[in-house]
């Protein structure tokens, strides 16, 4: 394996991991507030299609990314209304969001299949990008990759060092106690759900505007679900989400790695790898179940209605 | 203003009414959607929901769509009753189709319809095996079944793609990713030679009756119901939870597998990359919409089957994208979950003097 190949693998790993990081960050915050949103896939698809359509119609990538985020937030509000205000079952509501998002995105996207756009261009940072091996991977990416780094730092700070992070965790651990402390449980949960939607929308937009600038039905291919597993894998910790996402990234770009070794294998078999890896990770985690449970927000998946 | 008040008991009437409310809301918003696209909403809804059923051909086509939905949904209903969130009917369906298709390809010069027996059995077995993986991961490693079954769906789809692009590709098929066409003897008998409806509809109806009996009359069904209603009580009563998980998942897998093989050895007649238009996912909606009751599931399968036909119809008649089907299905589930609120809550007019009771204000929905 030569040095160029390693550089390229590193570069591709970061790119492939980025959408997973974004959507998993959103889901983590959502789960921290005690809400399990299984609709990530649907929100991502909507972000992807709306962002792409906006890019085609307006020609502005900035606007397209903004629209992707807004689409994600709108979808998350549907979920929030169902699961928080109407206290519907969170699992069923999340599934509904995914099914609805799949249908609506295919409907909107029907006219955009096969349309091409200029993707988000890379933002090459001078000097730093010339560092051998890692320079290209970390300093010659598109702006959304840098945003995912920044978001990691920001989330870590907010969750562990601020009052808002404390409130968020309080709501996720024990909504009754949080309520009696004067925290607006539903307000915090709505904010968390909307943040999740924004990140999922952005992740979808990343796929259709930067990663592979095109739209095709169901193009997220389960990344929203993998992100859900990733949050569990990372036991709700920012750094481990990033690490985990890059591991999945490697599993997804196996073809690039195998290319270097001259080993031939069917692309469909390789496409299975991230999903097999997800199952494998789930199994590994469950072998240490008590530890995994320890970090999970106590009230995850439990609806809360203020008692009168 | 209005506020929500918890009912002392869940309302049975509402649990039957809420699917109807959901359907009405879906029709209303569907109409608005058509209107916003510049179509006459009544004409469009007529094209979507009535026109497909206006002749015998349409009715048999509906039966063709009901068969796989009913099989998948009946299996899922056992899982959901036990609160096992199996999202994997799609993958089990695909594996059933793939396995059954593989078997059918072994009998390319078959003359006797007896070859259907191994084909159907092997298809069902493959679906069962796929569900067994999820059951194993859940009972042995405690891995969350929602995530494992979803992952298995994607793996199954890629397995099918691999098969039709590789080992099972028709060598005389001009390099299309398709298998050879199955022998006529390896195709399920048609109910009538003018239509495409096969005897698969009887598999569905039989499964419905069998599972109805199982859930309402048998000790096993009772255990499944208790496990879903109250896990702690099931433990206390000494029910073997793992055994029930295995049973529910395997049954569902076998039925979904049977649905899959009935499609490839039925209307499709060969292996192609897309053997399911999402039946496994739609079956989830069917189960909720049908209130997990066999008769309700039958009705819901018909409605859901109709959304597939309506999507095709508006594509032909009004050149709208076929994916409108998924949109209607998603809306239906959304509105159903929303109106299910009325089962355990009722909307009451809150009193004018709310100021005395600030808590009531904050809880107004």
XYZ file of C-alpha atoms in Angstrom:
673
model
C 0.000 0.000 0.000
C 1.516 3.279 -0.997
C 1.245 6.572 0.813
C -1.194 8.067 -1.708
C -3.653 5.284 -1.104
C -3.499 5.799 2.659
C -4.082 9.505 2.148
C -7.068 8.800 -0.056
C -8.518 6.263 2.344
C -8.207 8.728 5.193
C -9.805 11.438 3.078
C -12.704 9.202 2.060
C -13.178 7.903 5.602
C -13.679 11.410 6.968
C -16.080 12.298 4.156
C -18.100 9.123 4.579
C -18.228 9.469 8.342
C -19.404 13.083 8.292
C -23.111 12.557 7.535
C -23.207 9.840 10.196
C -21.613 12.196 12.703
C -24.090 14.955 11.957
C -27.179 12.809 12.231
C -25.847 10.940 15.267
C -25.115 14.204 17.067
C -28.716 15.220 16.521
C -30.020 11.890 17.743
C -27.753 11.975 20.776
C -29.076 15.348 21.920
C -32.602 14.147 21.269
C -32.048 11.010 23.319
C -30.361 12.996 26.090
C -33.664 14.769 26.528
C -35.399 11.413 26.843
C -36.900 11.273 23.359
C -36.094 8.335 21.105
C -36.587 9.480 17.524
C -36.473 6.621 15.050
C -37.321 9.007 12.228
C -33.752 10.024 11.410
C -33.875 8.243 8.081
C -37.011 10.104 7.027
C -35.651 13.473 8.116
C -32.364 12.842 6.303
C -34.179 11.943 3.103
C -36.245 15.098 3.298
C -33.150 17.178 3.963
C -31.449 15.544 1.001
C -34.275 16.084 -1.468
C -35.288 19.575 -0.363
C -31.661 20.706 -0.295
C -31.070 19.262 -3.727
C -34.230 20.763 -5.186
C -33.322 24.151 -3.713
C -29.877 23.927 -5.257
C -31.321 23.119 -8.674
C -33.986 25.826 -8.500
C -31.985 28.650 -6.925
C -28.451 27.673 -7.854
C -27.304 28.770 -4.415
C -25.624 26.108 -2.311
C -25.848 28.189 0.859
C -29.583 28.489 0.431
C -29.800 24.790 -0.401
C -28.102 23.815 2.835
C -30.351 26.149 4.773
C -33.408 24.595 3.127
C -32.148 21.102 3.980
C -31.891 22.111 7.620
C -35.344 23.685 7.576
C -36.810 20.560 5.983
C -35.305 18.453 8.758
C -36.702 20.774 11.417
C -40.180 20.731 9.888
C -40.162 16.940 9.867
C -38.938 16.829 13.456
C -41.791 19.121 14.488
C -44.260 16.590 13.122
C -42.601 13.962 15.267
C -42.449 16.290 18.256
C -46.121 17.105 17.969
C -47.032 13.416 17.862
C -44.698 12.094 20.515
C -44.424 15.044 22.912
C -47.706 16.919 22.695
C -49.985 14.024 21.778
C -47.966 11.498 23.843
C -48.040 8.921 21.045
C -45.746 5.936 21.238
C -42.282 7.193 20.304
C -41.294 4.050 18.425
C -44.393 4.123 16.243
C -44.154 7.886 15.679
C -40.529 7.582 14.613
C -41.362 4.792 12.191
C -44.186 6.924 10.830
C -41.744 9.752 10.272
C -39.391 7.473 8.351
C -42.145 6.006 6.179
C -43.650 9.443 5.529
C -40.252 10.978 4.794
C -39.440 8.151 2.397
C -42.692 8.681 0.503
C -42.637 12.466 0.473
C -38.982 12.684 -0.552
C -39.509 10.264 -3.431
C -42.542 12.301 -4.481
C -40.713 15.630 -4.398
C -37.614 14.128 -5.937
C -39.357 12.458 -8.884
C -38.507 15.409 -11.138
C -34.919 15.626 -9.955
C -33.704 12.109 -10.649
C -30.780 12.270 -13.040
C -30.317 16.029 -12.683
C -26.745 17.093 -12.032
C -25.434 20.003 -9.986
C -22.088 21.371 -8.935
C -21.474 19.999 -5.431
C -20.169 21.929 -2.458
C -16.549 22.709 -3.357
C -13.737 21.805 -0.973
C -12.266 24.553 1.137
C -8.548 23.904 0.965
C -6.695 25.442 3.853
C -3.264 26.631 2.726
C -0.131 25.114 4.282
C -2.040 22.780 6.623
C -3.393 20.806 3.681
C 0.179 20.190 2.558
C 0.957 18.102 5.628
C 1.778 14.616 4.386
C -0.850 11.861 4.795
C -3.327 13.703 7.069
C -3.262 17.114 5.391
C -5.716 16.232 2.658
C -8.043 14.388 5.014
C -8.388 17.133 7.581
C -7.676 20.372 5.741
C -8.831 19.921 2.148
C -12.454 18.941 2.798
C -15.665 20.787 2.178
C -16.899 23.269 4.800
C -19.497 20.844 6.173
C -16.737 18.506 7.314
C -15.152 21.324 9.269
C -18.575 22.112 10.630
C -18.831 18.559 11.986
C -15.511 19.033 13.815
C -16.714 22.350 15.191
C -20.053 20.836 16.206
C -18.259 18.095 18.109
C -16.407 20.668 20.195
C -19.478 22.798 20.706
C -21.671 19.879 21.757
C -19.058 18.609 24.176
C -18.854 22.046 25.747
C -22.609 22.612 25.930
C -23.410 19.171 27.295
C -20.752 19.061 29.976
C -20.077 22.663 30.909
C -23.272 24.665 30.611
C -26.584 25.099 32.357
C -28.429 24.181 29.174
C -26.618 20.861 29.045
C -27.512 20.232 32.648
C -31.179 20.983 31.991
C -31.162 18.713 28.971
C -29.787 15.836 30.975
C -32.141 16.503 33.871
C -35.118 16.263 31.525
C -33.814 13.021 30.069
C -33.035 11.444 33.398
C -36.077 12.435 35.383
C -38.670 14.706 33.810
C -40.800 14.877 36.972
C -37.894 16.162 39.029
C -36.867 18.529 36.262
C -40.398 19.870 36.107
C -40.500 20.484 39.839
C -37.234 22.385 39.523
C -39.024 24.724 37.158
C -37.585 23.375 33.905
C -40.043 23.404 31.024
C -39.822 19.718 30.110
C -41.767 19.939 26.865
C -39.898 23.057 25.809
C -36.510 21.396 26.286
C -37.703 18.248 24.539
C -39.020 20.214 21.589
C -35.714 22.038 21.308
C -33.805 18.772 21.413
C -36.067 17.177 18.807
C -35.709 20.212 16.547
C -31.948 20.161 16.914
C -32.072 16.489 15.935
C -34.146 17.401 12.900
C -31.801 20.197 11.895
C -28.770 17.928 12.096
C -30.510 15.110 10.221
C -31.613 17.561 7.536
C -28.077 18.864 7.266
C -26.721 15.320 7.064
C -29.160 14.590 4.247
C -28.141 17.790 2.530
C -24.516 16.787 2.895
C -25.257 13.586 1.001
C -27.116 15.182 -1.905
C -25.103 18.412 -2.134
C -21.557 17.453 -1.256
C -20.935 13.725 -0.961
C -22.563 12.618 -4.210
C -24.223 15.687 -5.720
C -27.369 14.018 -7.016
C -30.736 12.767 -5.844
C -31.974 9.189 -5.947
C -34.825 7.571 -4.018
C -33.790 6.244 -0.637
C -30.260 7.526 -1.154
C -29.533 7.631 2.581
C -29.505 3.811 2.437
C -30.020 3.298 6.139
C -27.513 5.857 7.397
C -30.143 7.240 9.762
C -30.525 3.805 11.298
C -26.801 3.236 11.507
C -26.578 6.548 13.360
C -29.034 5.231 15.908
C -26.786 2.271 16.555
C -23.848 4.621 16.645
C -25.347 6.621 19.509
C -25.714 3.449 21.536
C -22.218 2.366 20.550
C -20.845 5.724 21.649
C -22.791 5.503 24.924
C -24.019 9.059 24.344
C -20.510 10.561 24.206
C -19.438 13.085 21.561
C -15.894 11.847 20.965
C -16.943 8.246 20.622
C -19.617 9.173 18.092
C -16.953 10.705 15.875
C -14.663 7.748 16.314
C -17.473 5.297 15.632
C -18.638 7.188 12.549
C -15.173 7.004 11.038
C -15.048 3.282 11.747
C -18.307 2.895 9.827
C -16.823 5.155 7.201
C -13.993 2.684 6.729
C -16.482 -0.172 6.434
C -18.329 1.756 3.711
C -15.237 2.512 1.617
C -13.859 -1.008 1.776
C -13.863 -1.068 -2.046
C -11.238 1.656 -2.062
C -9.052 -0.278 0.332
C -9.472 -3.542 -1.523
C -8.711 -1.824 -4.803
C -5.195 -1.217 -3.514
C -4.671 -4.879 -2.748
C -6.042 -5.998 -6.122
C -8.686 -8.170 -4.473
C -11.915 -8.559 -6.483
C -15.265 -8.836 -4.751
C -18.848 -8.038 -5.754
C -19.935 -4.483 -4.955
C -23.186 -5.772 -3.478
C -21.272 -7.853 -0.958
C -19.154 -4.850 -0.021
C -22.281 -2.737 0.334
C -23.408 -5.099 3.087
C -20.389 -4.325 5.229
C -21.628 -1.242 7.113
C -24.827 -3.061 8.049
C -22.966 -6.171 9.137
C -20.610 -3.944 11.112
C -23.586 -2.303 12.815
C -24.984 -5.647 13.890
C -21.559 -6.725 15.042
C -21.181 -3.580 17.135
C -24.620 -4.056 18.670
C -23.703 -7.576 19.645
C -20.384 -6.488 21.144
C -22.117 -3.811 23.178
C -24.726 -6.095 24.556
C -22.051 -8.417 25.899
C -21.298 -5.562 28.274
C -24.902 -4.682 28.814
C -24.856 -3.274 32.321
C -22.237 -0.767 31.323
C -24.091 0.345 28.226
C -27.294 0.801 30.213
C -25.475 2.931 32.779
C -25.008 5.782 30.342
C -28.426 5.693 28.733
C -30.744 8.525 29.780
C -33.067 7.013 32.374
C -36.300 8.219 30.839
C -35.390 7.440 27.243
C -38.507 6.612 25.291
C -40.904 7.491 28.099
C -43.526 10.087 27.299
C -44.093 12.802 29.826
C -47.295 14.653 30.591
C -47.363 17.159 33.394
C -49.782 15.946 36.055
C -52.461 18.356 37.198
C -59.659 26.771 24.536
C -59.617 23.028 24.620
C -57.659 20.752 26.827
C -56.964 17.066 27.088
C -58.334 15.033 29.892
C -57.307 11.490 30.621
C -60.168 9.053 30.352
C -60.682 6.727 33.311
C -60.691 3.803 30.863
C -59.437 3.526 27.309
C -62.293 4.020 24.919
C -63.070 0.977 22.824
C -65.257 2.945 20.446
C -62.447 5.358 19.780
C -60.011 2.575 19.002
C -62.344 1.549 16.167
C -63.116 5.113 15.134
C -59.560 6.346 14.976
C -58.606 4.451 11.764
C -61.700 5.957 10.141
C -60.780 9.436 11.350
C -57.240 8.870 10.073
C -58.549 7.794 6.678
C -60.813 10.852 6.452
C -57.951 13.177 7.369
C -55.704 11.457 4.822
C -58.339 11.885 2.120
C -58.790 15.530 3.076
C -55.095 16.352 3.053
C -54.566 14.157 -0.003
C -57.231 16.230 -1.725
C -55.445 19.418 -0.693
C -52.228 17.992 -2.079
C -53.830 17.262 -5.442
C -55.386 20.721 -5.411
C -51.996 22.310 -4.789
C -50.634 20.380 -7.747
C -53.337 21.900 -9.925
C -55.705 18.925 -10.162
C -59.356 18.684 -9.292
C -59.161 16.997 -5.864
C -62.348 14.962 -6.254
C -61.355 13.683 -9.643
C -57.873 12.873 -8.372
C -59.107 11.042 -5.288
C -61.549 9.160 -7.497
C -58.673 8.164 -9.772
C -56.602 7.132 -6.783
C -59.123 5.212 -4.698
C -62.127 4.227 -6.838
C -61.008 3.899 -10.428
C -58.540 1.064 -9.733
C -61.440 -1.057 -8.473
C -63.925 -0.307 -11.201
C -63.629 -3.657 -12.955
C -62.915 -7.306 -12.255
C -59.344 -6.916 -13.380
C -58.814 -4.189 -10.793
C -60.352 -6.293 -8.050
C -58.093 -9.247 -8.820
C -55.099 -6.939 -8.925
C -56.090 -5.733 -5.471
C -56.196 -9.346 -4.323
C -52.702 -9.746 -5.708
C -51.474 -6.898 -3.526
C -53.457 -7.996 -0.475
C -51.890 -11.467 -0.412
C -48.306 -10.441 0.484
C -49.468 -7.613 2.746
C -51.788 -9.907 4.659
C -49.097 -12.584 5.101
C -46.487 -10.087 6.317
C -48.925 -8.211 8.519
C -50.323 -11.304 10.212
C -46.804 -12.349 11.163
C -45.957 -8.863 12.356
C -49.114 -8.741 14.436
C -47.805 -11.602 16.589
C -44.535 -9.732 17.092
C -46.166 -6.402 17.844
C -48.656 -8.026 20.225
C -45.675 -9.261 22.221
C -44.078 -5.806 21.831
C -41.272 -7.248 19.740
C -40.530 -4.480 17.263
C -39.740 -6.526 14.195
C -39.171 -4.048 11.351
C -37.643 -6.824 9.289
C -40.576 -8.222 7.328
C -39.118 -6.565 4.226
C -35.831 -8.450 4.568
C -37.596 -11.695 5.418
C -39.787 -11.197 2.350
C -36.749 -10.636 0.135
C -34.896 -13.635 1.529
C -37.998 -15.761 0.982
C -38.122 -14.604 -2.608
C -34.411 -15.153 -3.091
C -34.415 -18.609 -1.521
C -37.574 -19.700 -3.304
C -36.276 -18.272 -6.552
C -33.017 -20.161 -6.144
C -34.992 -23.352 -5.662
C -37.203 -22.608 -8.679
C -34.086 -22.180 -10.814
C -33.098 -25.749 -9.950
C -36.271 -26.979 -11.655
C -36.105 -25.122 -14.956
C -37.366 -28.083 -16.966
C -39.957 -29.195 -14.446
C -43.212 -30.609 -15.794
C -45.145 -31.251 -12.624
C -46.519 -28.610 -10.305
C -45.255 -30.674 -7.376
C -42.015 -28.692 -7.638
C -43.952 -25.848 -6.026
C -43.797 -27.704 -2.732
C -40.025 -27.511 -2.289
C -39.971 -24.017 -3.774
C -42.548 -22.630 -1.349
C -41.107 -24.535 1.597
C -37.596 -23.353 0.921
C -38.782 -19.765 0.483
C -40.622 -19.828 3.777
C -37.604 -21.459 5.393
C -35.286 -18.725 4.147
C -37.578 -16.052 5.550
C -37.689 -17.980 8.781
C -33.906 -18.260 8.890
C -33.558 -14.521 8.342
C -35.899 -13.856 11.262
C -34.027 -16.465 13.289
C -30.928 -14.305 13.024
C -32.797 -11.432 14.651
C -34.202 -13.784 17.287
C -30.753 -15.137 18.039
C -29.271 -11.664 18.328
C -32.078 -10.589 20.623
C -32.248 -13.583 22.925
C -28.577 -14.478 23.046
C -26.933 -11.056 22.855
C -29.828 -8.800 23.820
C -29.252 -6.692 20.694
C -32.094 -4.270 19.956
C -34.359 -5.949 17.422
C -35.418 -2.693 15.739
C -31.854 -2.019 14.670
C -30.875 -5.590 13.843
C -33.954 -6.239 11.714
C -33.477 -2.961 9.823
C -29.847 -3.833 9.139
C -30.905 -7.311 8.022
C -33.328 -5.671 5.551
C -30.481 -3.839 3.872
C -28.288 -6.927 3.916
C -31.082 -8.991 2.340
C -31.570 -6.411 -0.390
C -27.861 -6.483 -1.190
C -27.880 -10.268 -1.152
C -30.627 -10.215 -3.778
C -28.704 -7.672 -5.852
C -25.593 -9.800 -5.594
C -27.514 -12.895 -6.693
C -29.169 -11.308 -9.729
C -25.963 -9.601 -10.809
C -23.862 -12.667 -10.154
C -24.515 -16.354 -9.577
C -28.222 -16.402 -10.466
C -28.040 -14.125 -13.501
C -29.537 -15.615 -16.631
C -26.606 -16.534 -18.887
C -28.848 -15.934 -21.889
C -30.363 -12.738 -20.518
C -28.307 -10.183 -22.481
C -26.491 -9.265 -19.276
C -29.634 -7.911 -17.596
C -29.551 -8.356 -13.800
C -32.309 -10.950 -13.896
C -32.536 -14.672 -13.417
C -33.922 -17.023 -16.021
C -37.719 -17.193 -16.201
C -39.092 -19.996 -14.058
C -40.703 -23.050 -15.612
C -44.480 -22.790 -15.980
C -44.879 -25.660 -13.534
C -42.940 -23.641 -10.943
C -45.421 -20.759 -11.056
C -48.289 -20.635 -8.572
C -51.631 -21.603 -10.146
C -53.826 -18.690 -11.186
C -57.346 -18.436 -9.832
C -58.588 -17.562 -13.285
C -56.599 -17.561 -16.488
C -57.585 -13.996 -17.456
C -56.157 -12.466 -14.306
C -52.841 -12.448 -12.484
C -54.265 -13.353 -9.066
C -52.721 -16.577 -7.766
C -53.626 -18.926 -4.945
C -51.295 -16.861 -2.724
C -54.409 -15.039 -1.544
C -55.504 -18.309 0.089
C -52.176 -18.541 1.928
C -52.918 -15.091 3.314
C -56.463 -15.918 4.331
C -55.375 -19.213 5.850
C -52.636 -17.473 7.836
C -55.209 -14.995 9.031
C -57.529 -17.661 10.384
C -54.680 -19.700 11.862
C -53.148 -16.776 13.707
C -56.539 -15.540 14.807
C -57.178 -18.902 16.410
C -53.706 -19.008 17.852
C -53.873 -15.606 19.469
C -57.416 -15.795 20.757
C -57.766 -19.470 21.665
C -54.420 -20.951 22.572
C -52.204 -20.961 25.636
C -49.301 -19.748 23.487
C -51.386 -16.837 22.226
C -52.359 -15.985 25.772
C -48.708 -15.902 26.814
C -47.869 -13.619 23.893
C -50.646 -11.243 24.843
C -49.528 -11.134 28.464
C -45.909 -10.571 27.484
C -46.931 -7.577 25.409
C -49.325 -6.144 27.966
C -47.196 -6.545 31.035
C -43.692 -7.907 30.825
C -43.317 -8.098 34.596
C -46.479 -10.178 34.919
C -45.225 -12.546 32.225
C -41.998 -13.019 34.135
C -43.863 -13.500 37.378
C -46.076 -16.104 35.803
C -42.948 -17.931 34.684
C -43.485 -17.555 30.938
C -40.338 -18.237 28.973
C -39.832 -14.896 27.284
C -37.060 -16.063 24.982
C -39.189 -18.912 23.729
C -41.994 -16.506 22.896
C -39.581 -14.147 21.119
C -38.333 -17.038 19.003
C -41.847 -18.176 18.229
C -43.103 -14.732 17.211
C -40.119 -13.906 15.044
C -39.904 -17.302 13.364
C -43.606 -17.335 12.533
C -43.367 -13.850 11.115
C -40.248 -14.751 9.134
C -41.841 -17.855 7.652
C -44.982 -15.957 6.614
C -43.022 -13.059 5.151
C -40.782 -15.561 3.358
C -43.827 -17.308 1.969
C -45.117 -13.951 0.764
C -41.783 -13.320 -0.930
C -41.607 -16.641 -2.717
C -45.261 -16.307 -3.744
C -44.376 -13.064 -5.495
C -41.363 -14.354 -7.422
C -43.008 -17.689 -8.204
C -46.222 -15.842 -9.012
C -46.776 -12.527 -10.748
C -43.049 -11.859 -11.253
C -41.992 -15.316 -12.462
C -38.247 -14.768 -12.135
C -35.745 -13.061 -9.837
C -35.313 -9.357 -10.469
C -33.533 -6.666 -8.404
C -36.779 -5.240 -7.006
C -39.194 -7.899 -5.914
C -40.942 -5.821 -3.249
C -42.407 -2.337 -3.551
C -41.973 -2.059 0.225
C -44.604 -4.620 1.287
C -42.659 -5.377 4.466
C -42.723 -1.751 5.551
C -46.334 -1.157 4.519
C -47.317 -4.212 6.546
C -46.215 -2.326 9.656
C -48.808 0.340 8.891
C -51.350 -2.382 8.124
C -50.923 -3.871 11.593
C -51.396 -0.545 13.360
C -54.270 0.453 11.134
C -55.926 -2.926 11.611
C -55.744 -2.575 15.388
C -53.718 -5.827 15.493
C -56.991 -7.664 14.945
C -57.112 -10.210 12.079
C -60.240 -8.794 10.475
C -58.973 -5.271 10.883
C -55.695 -6.334 9.315
C -57.568 -7.802 6.346
C -59.395 -4.509 5.800
C -56.219 -2.503 6.315
C -54.350 -4.716 3.809
C -57.021 -3.942 1.261
C -56.727 -0.211 1.886
C -52.945 -0.365 1.760
C -53.035 -2.499 -1.384
C -55.317 0.108 -2.874
C -52.744 2.848 -2.222
C -50.279 0.924 -4.406
C -52.822 0.673 -7.200
C -53.867 4.301 -6.768
C -50.265 5.386 -7.117
C -49.962 3.497 -10.385
C -53.307 4.856 -11.559
C -52.452 8.528 -10.948
C -49.165 7.887 -12.702
C -50.947 6.611 -15.794
C -53.937 8.947 -15.804
C -52.455 12.153 -14.424
C -48.706 11.606 -14.908
C -48.010 12.170 -11.231
C -45.119 10.274 -9.664
C -45.988 6.788 -8.434
C -44.268 7.539 -5.130
C -47.437 9.324 -4.075
C -48.293 5.888 -2.672
C -45.657 6.207 0.054
C -46.889 9.676 0.805
C -50.453 8.483 1.373
C -49.250 5.548 3.470
C -47.121 7.808 5.649
C -49.952 10.300 6.106
C -52.306 7.511 7.066
C -49.958 6.317 9.801
C -49.369 9.841 11.053
C -53.031 10.634 11.348
C -53.711 7.272 12.908
C -51.145 7.838 15.657
C -52.500 11.321 16.204
C -56.121 10.212 16.448
C -55.136 7.322 18.708
C -54.726 10.027 21.322
C -58.503 10.007 21.586
C -58.449 6.429 22.839
C -57.009 7.351 26.197
C -57.713 11.078 26.301
C -60.749 13.145 25.529
C -60.910 16.732 24.447
C -62.937 18.902 26.781
C -63.701 22.575 26.760
C -61.709 24.128 29.529
C -63.478 26.537 31.831
C -63.362 30.272 31.396
C -61.781 30.914 34.802
C -58.516 29.300 33.897
C -56.594 31.849 35.890
C -57.464 30.073 39.104
C -55.683 27.025 37.894
C -52.442 27.849 36.087
C -51.622 24.155 35.674
C -54.604 23.699 33.401
C -53.365 26.435 31.107
C -49.982 24.870 30.653
C -51.474 21.520 29.767
C -53.854 22.842 27.128
C -53.083 21.102 23.885
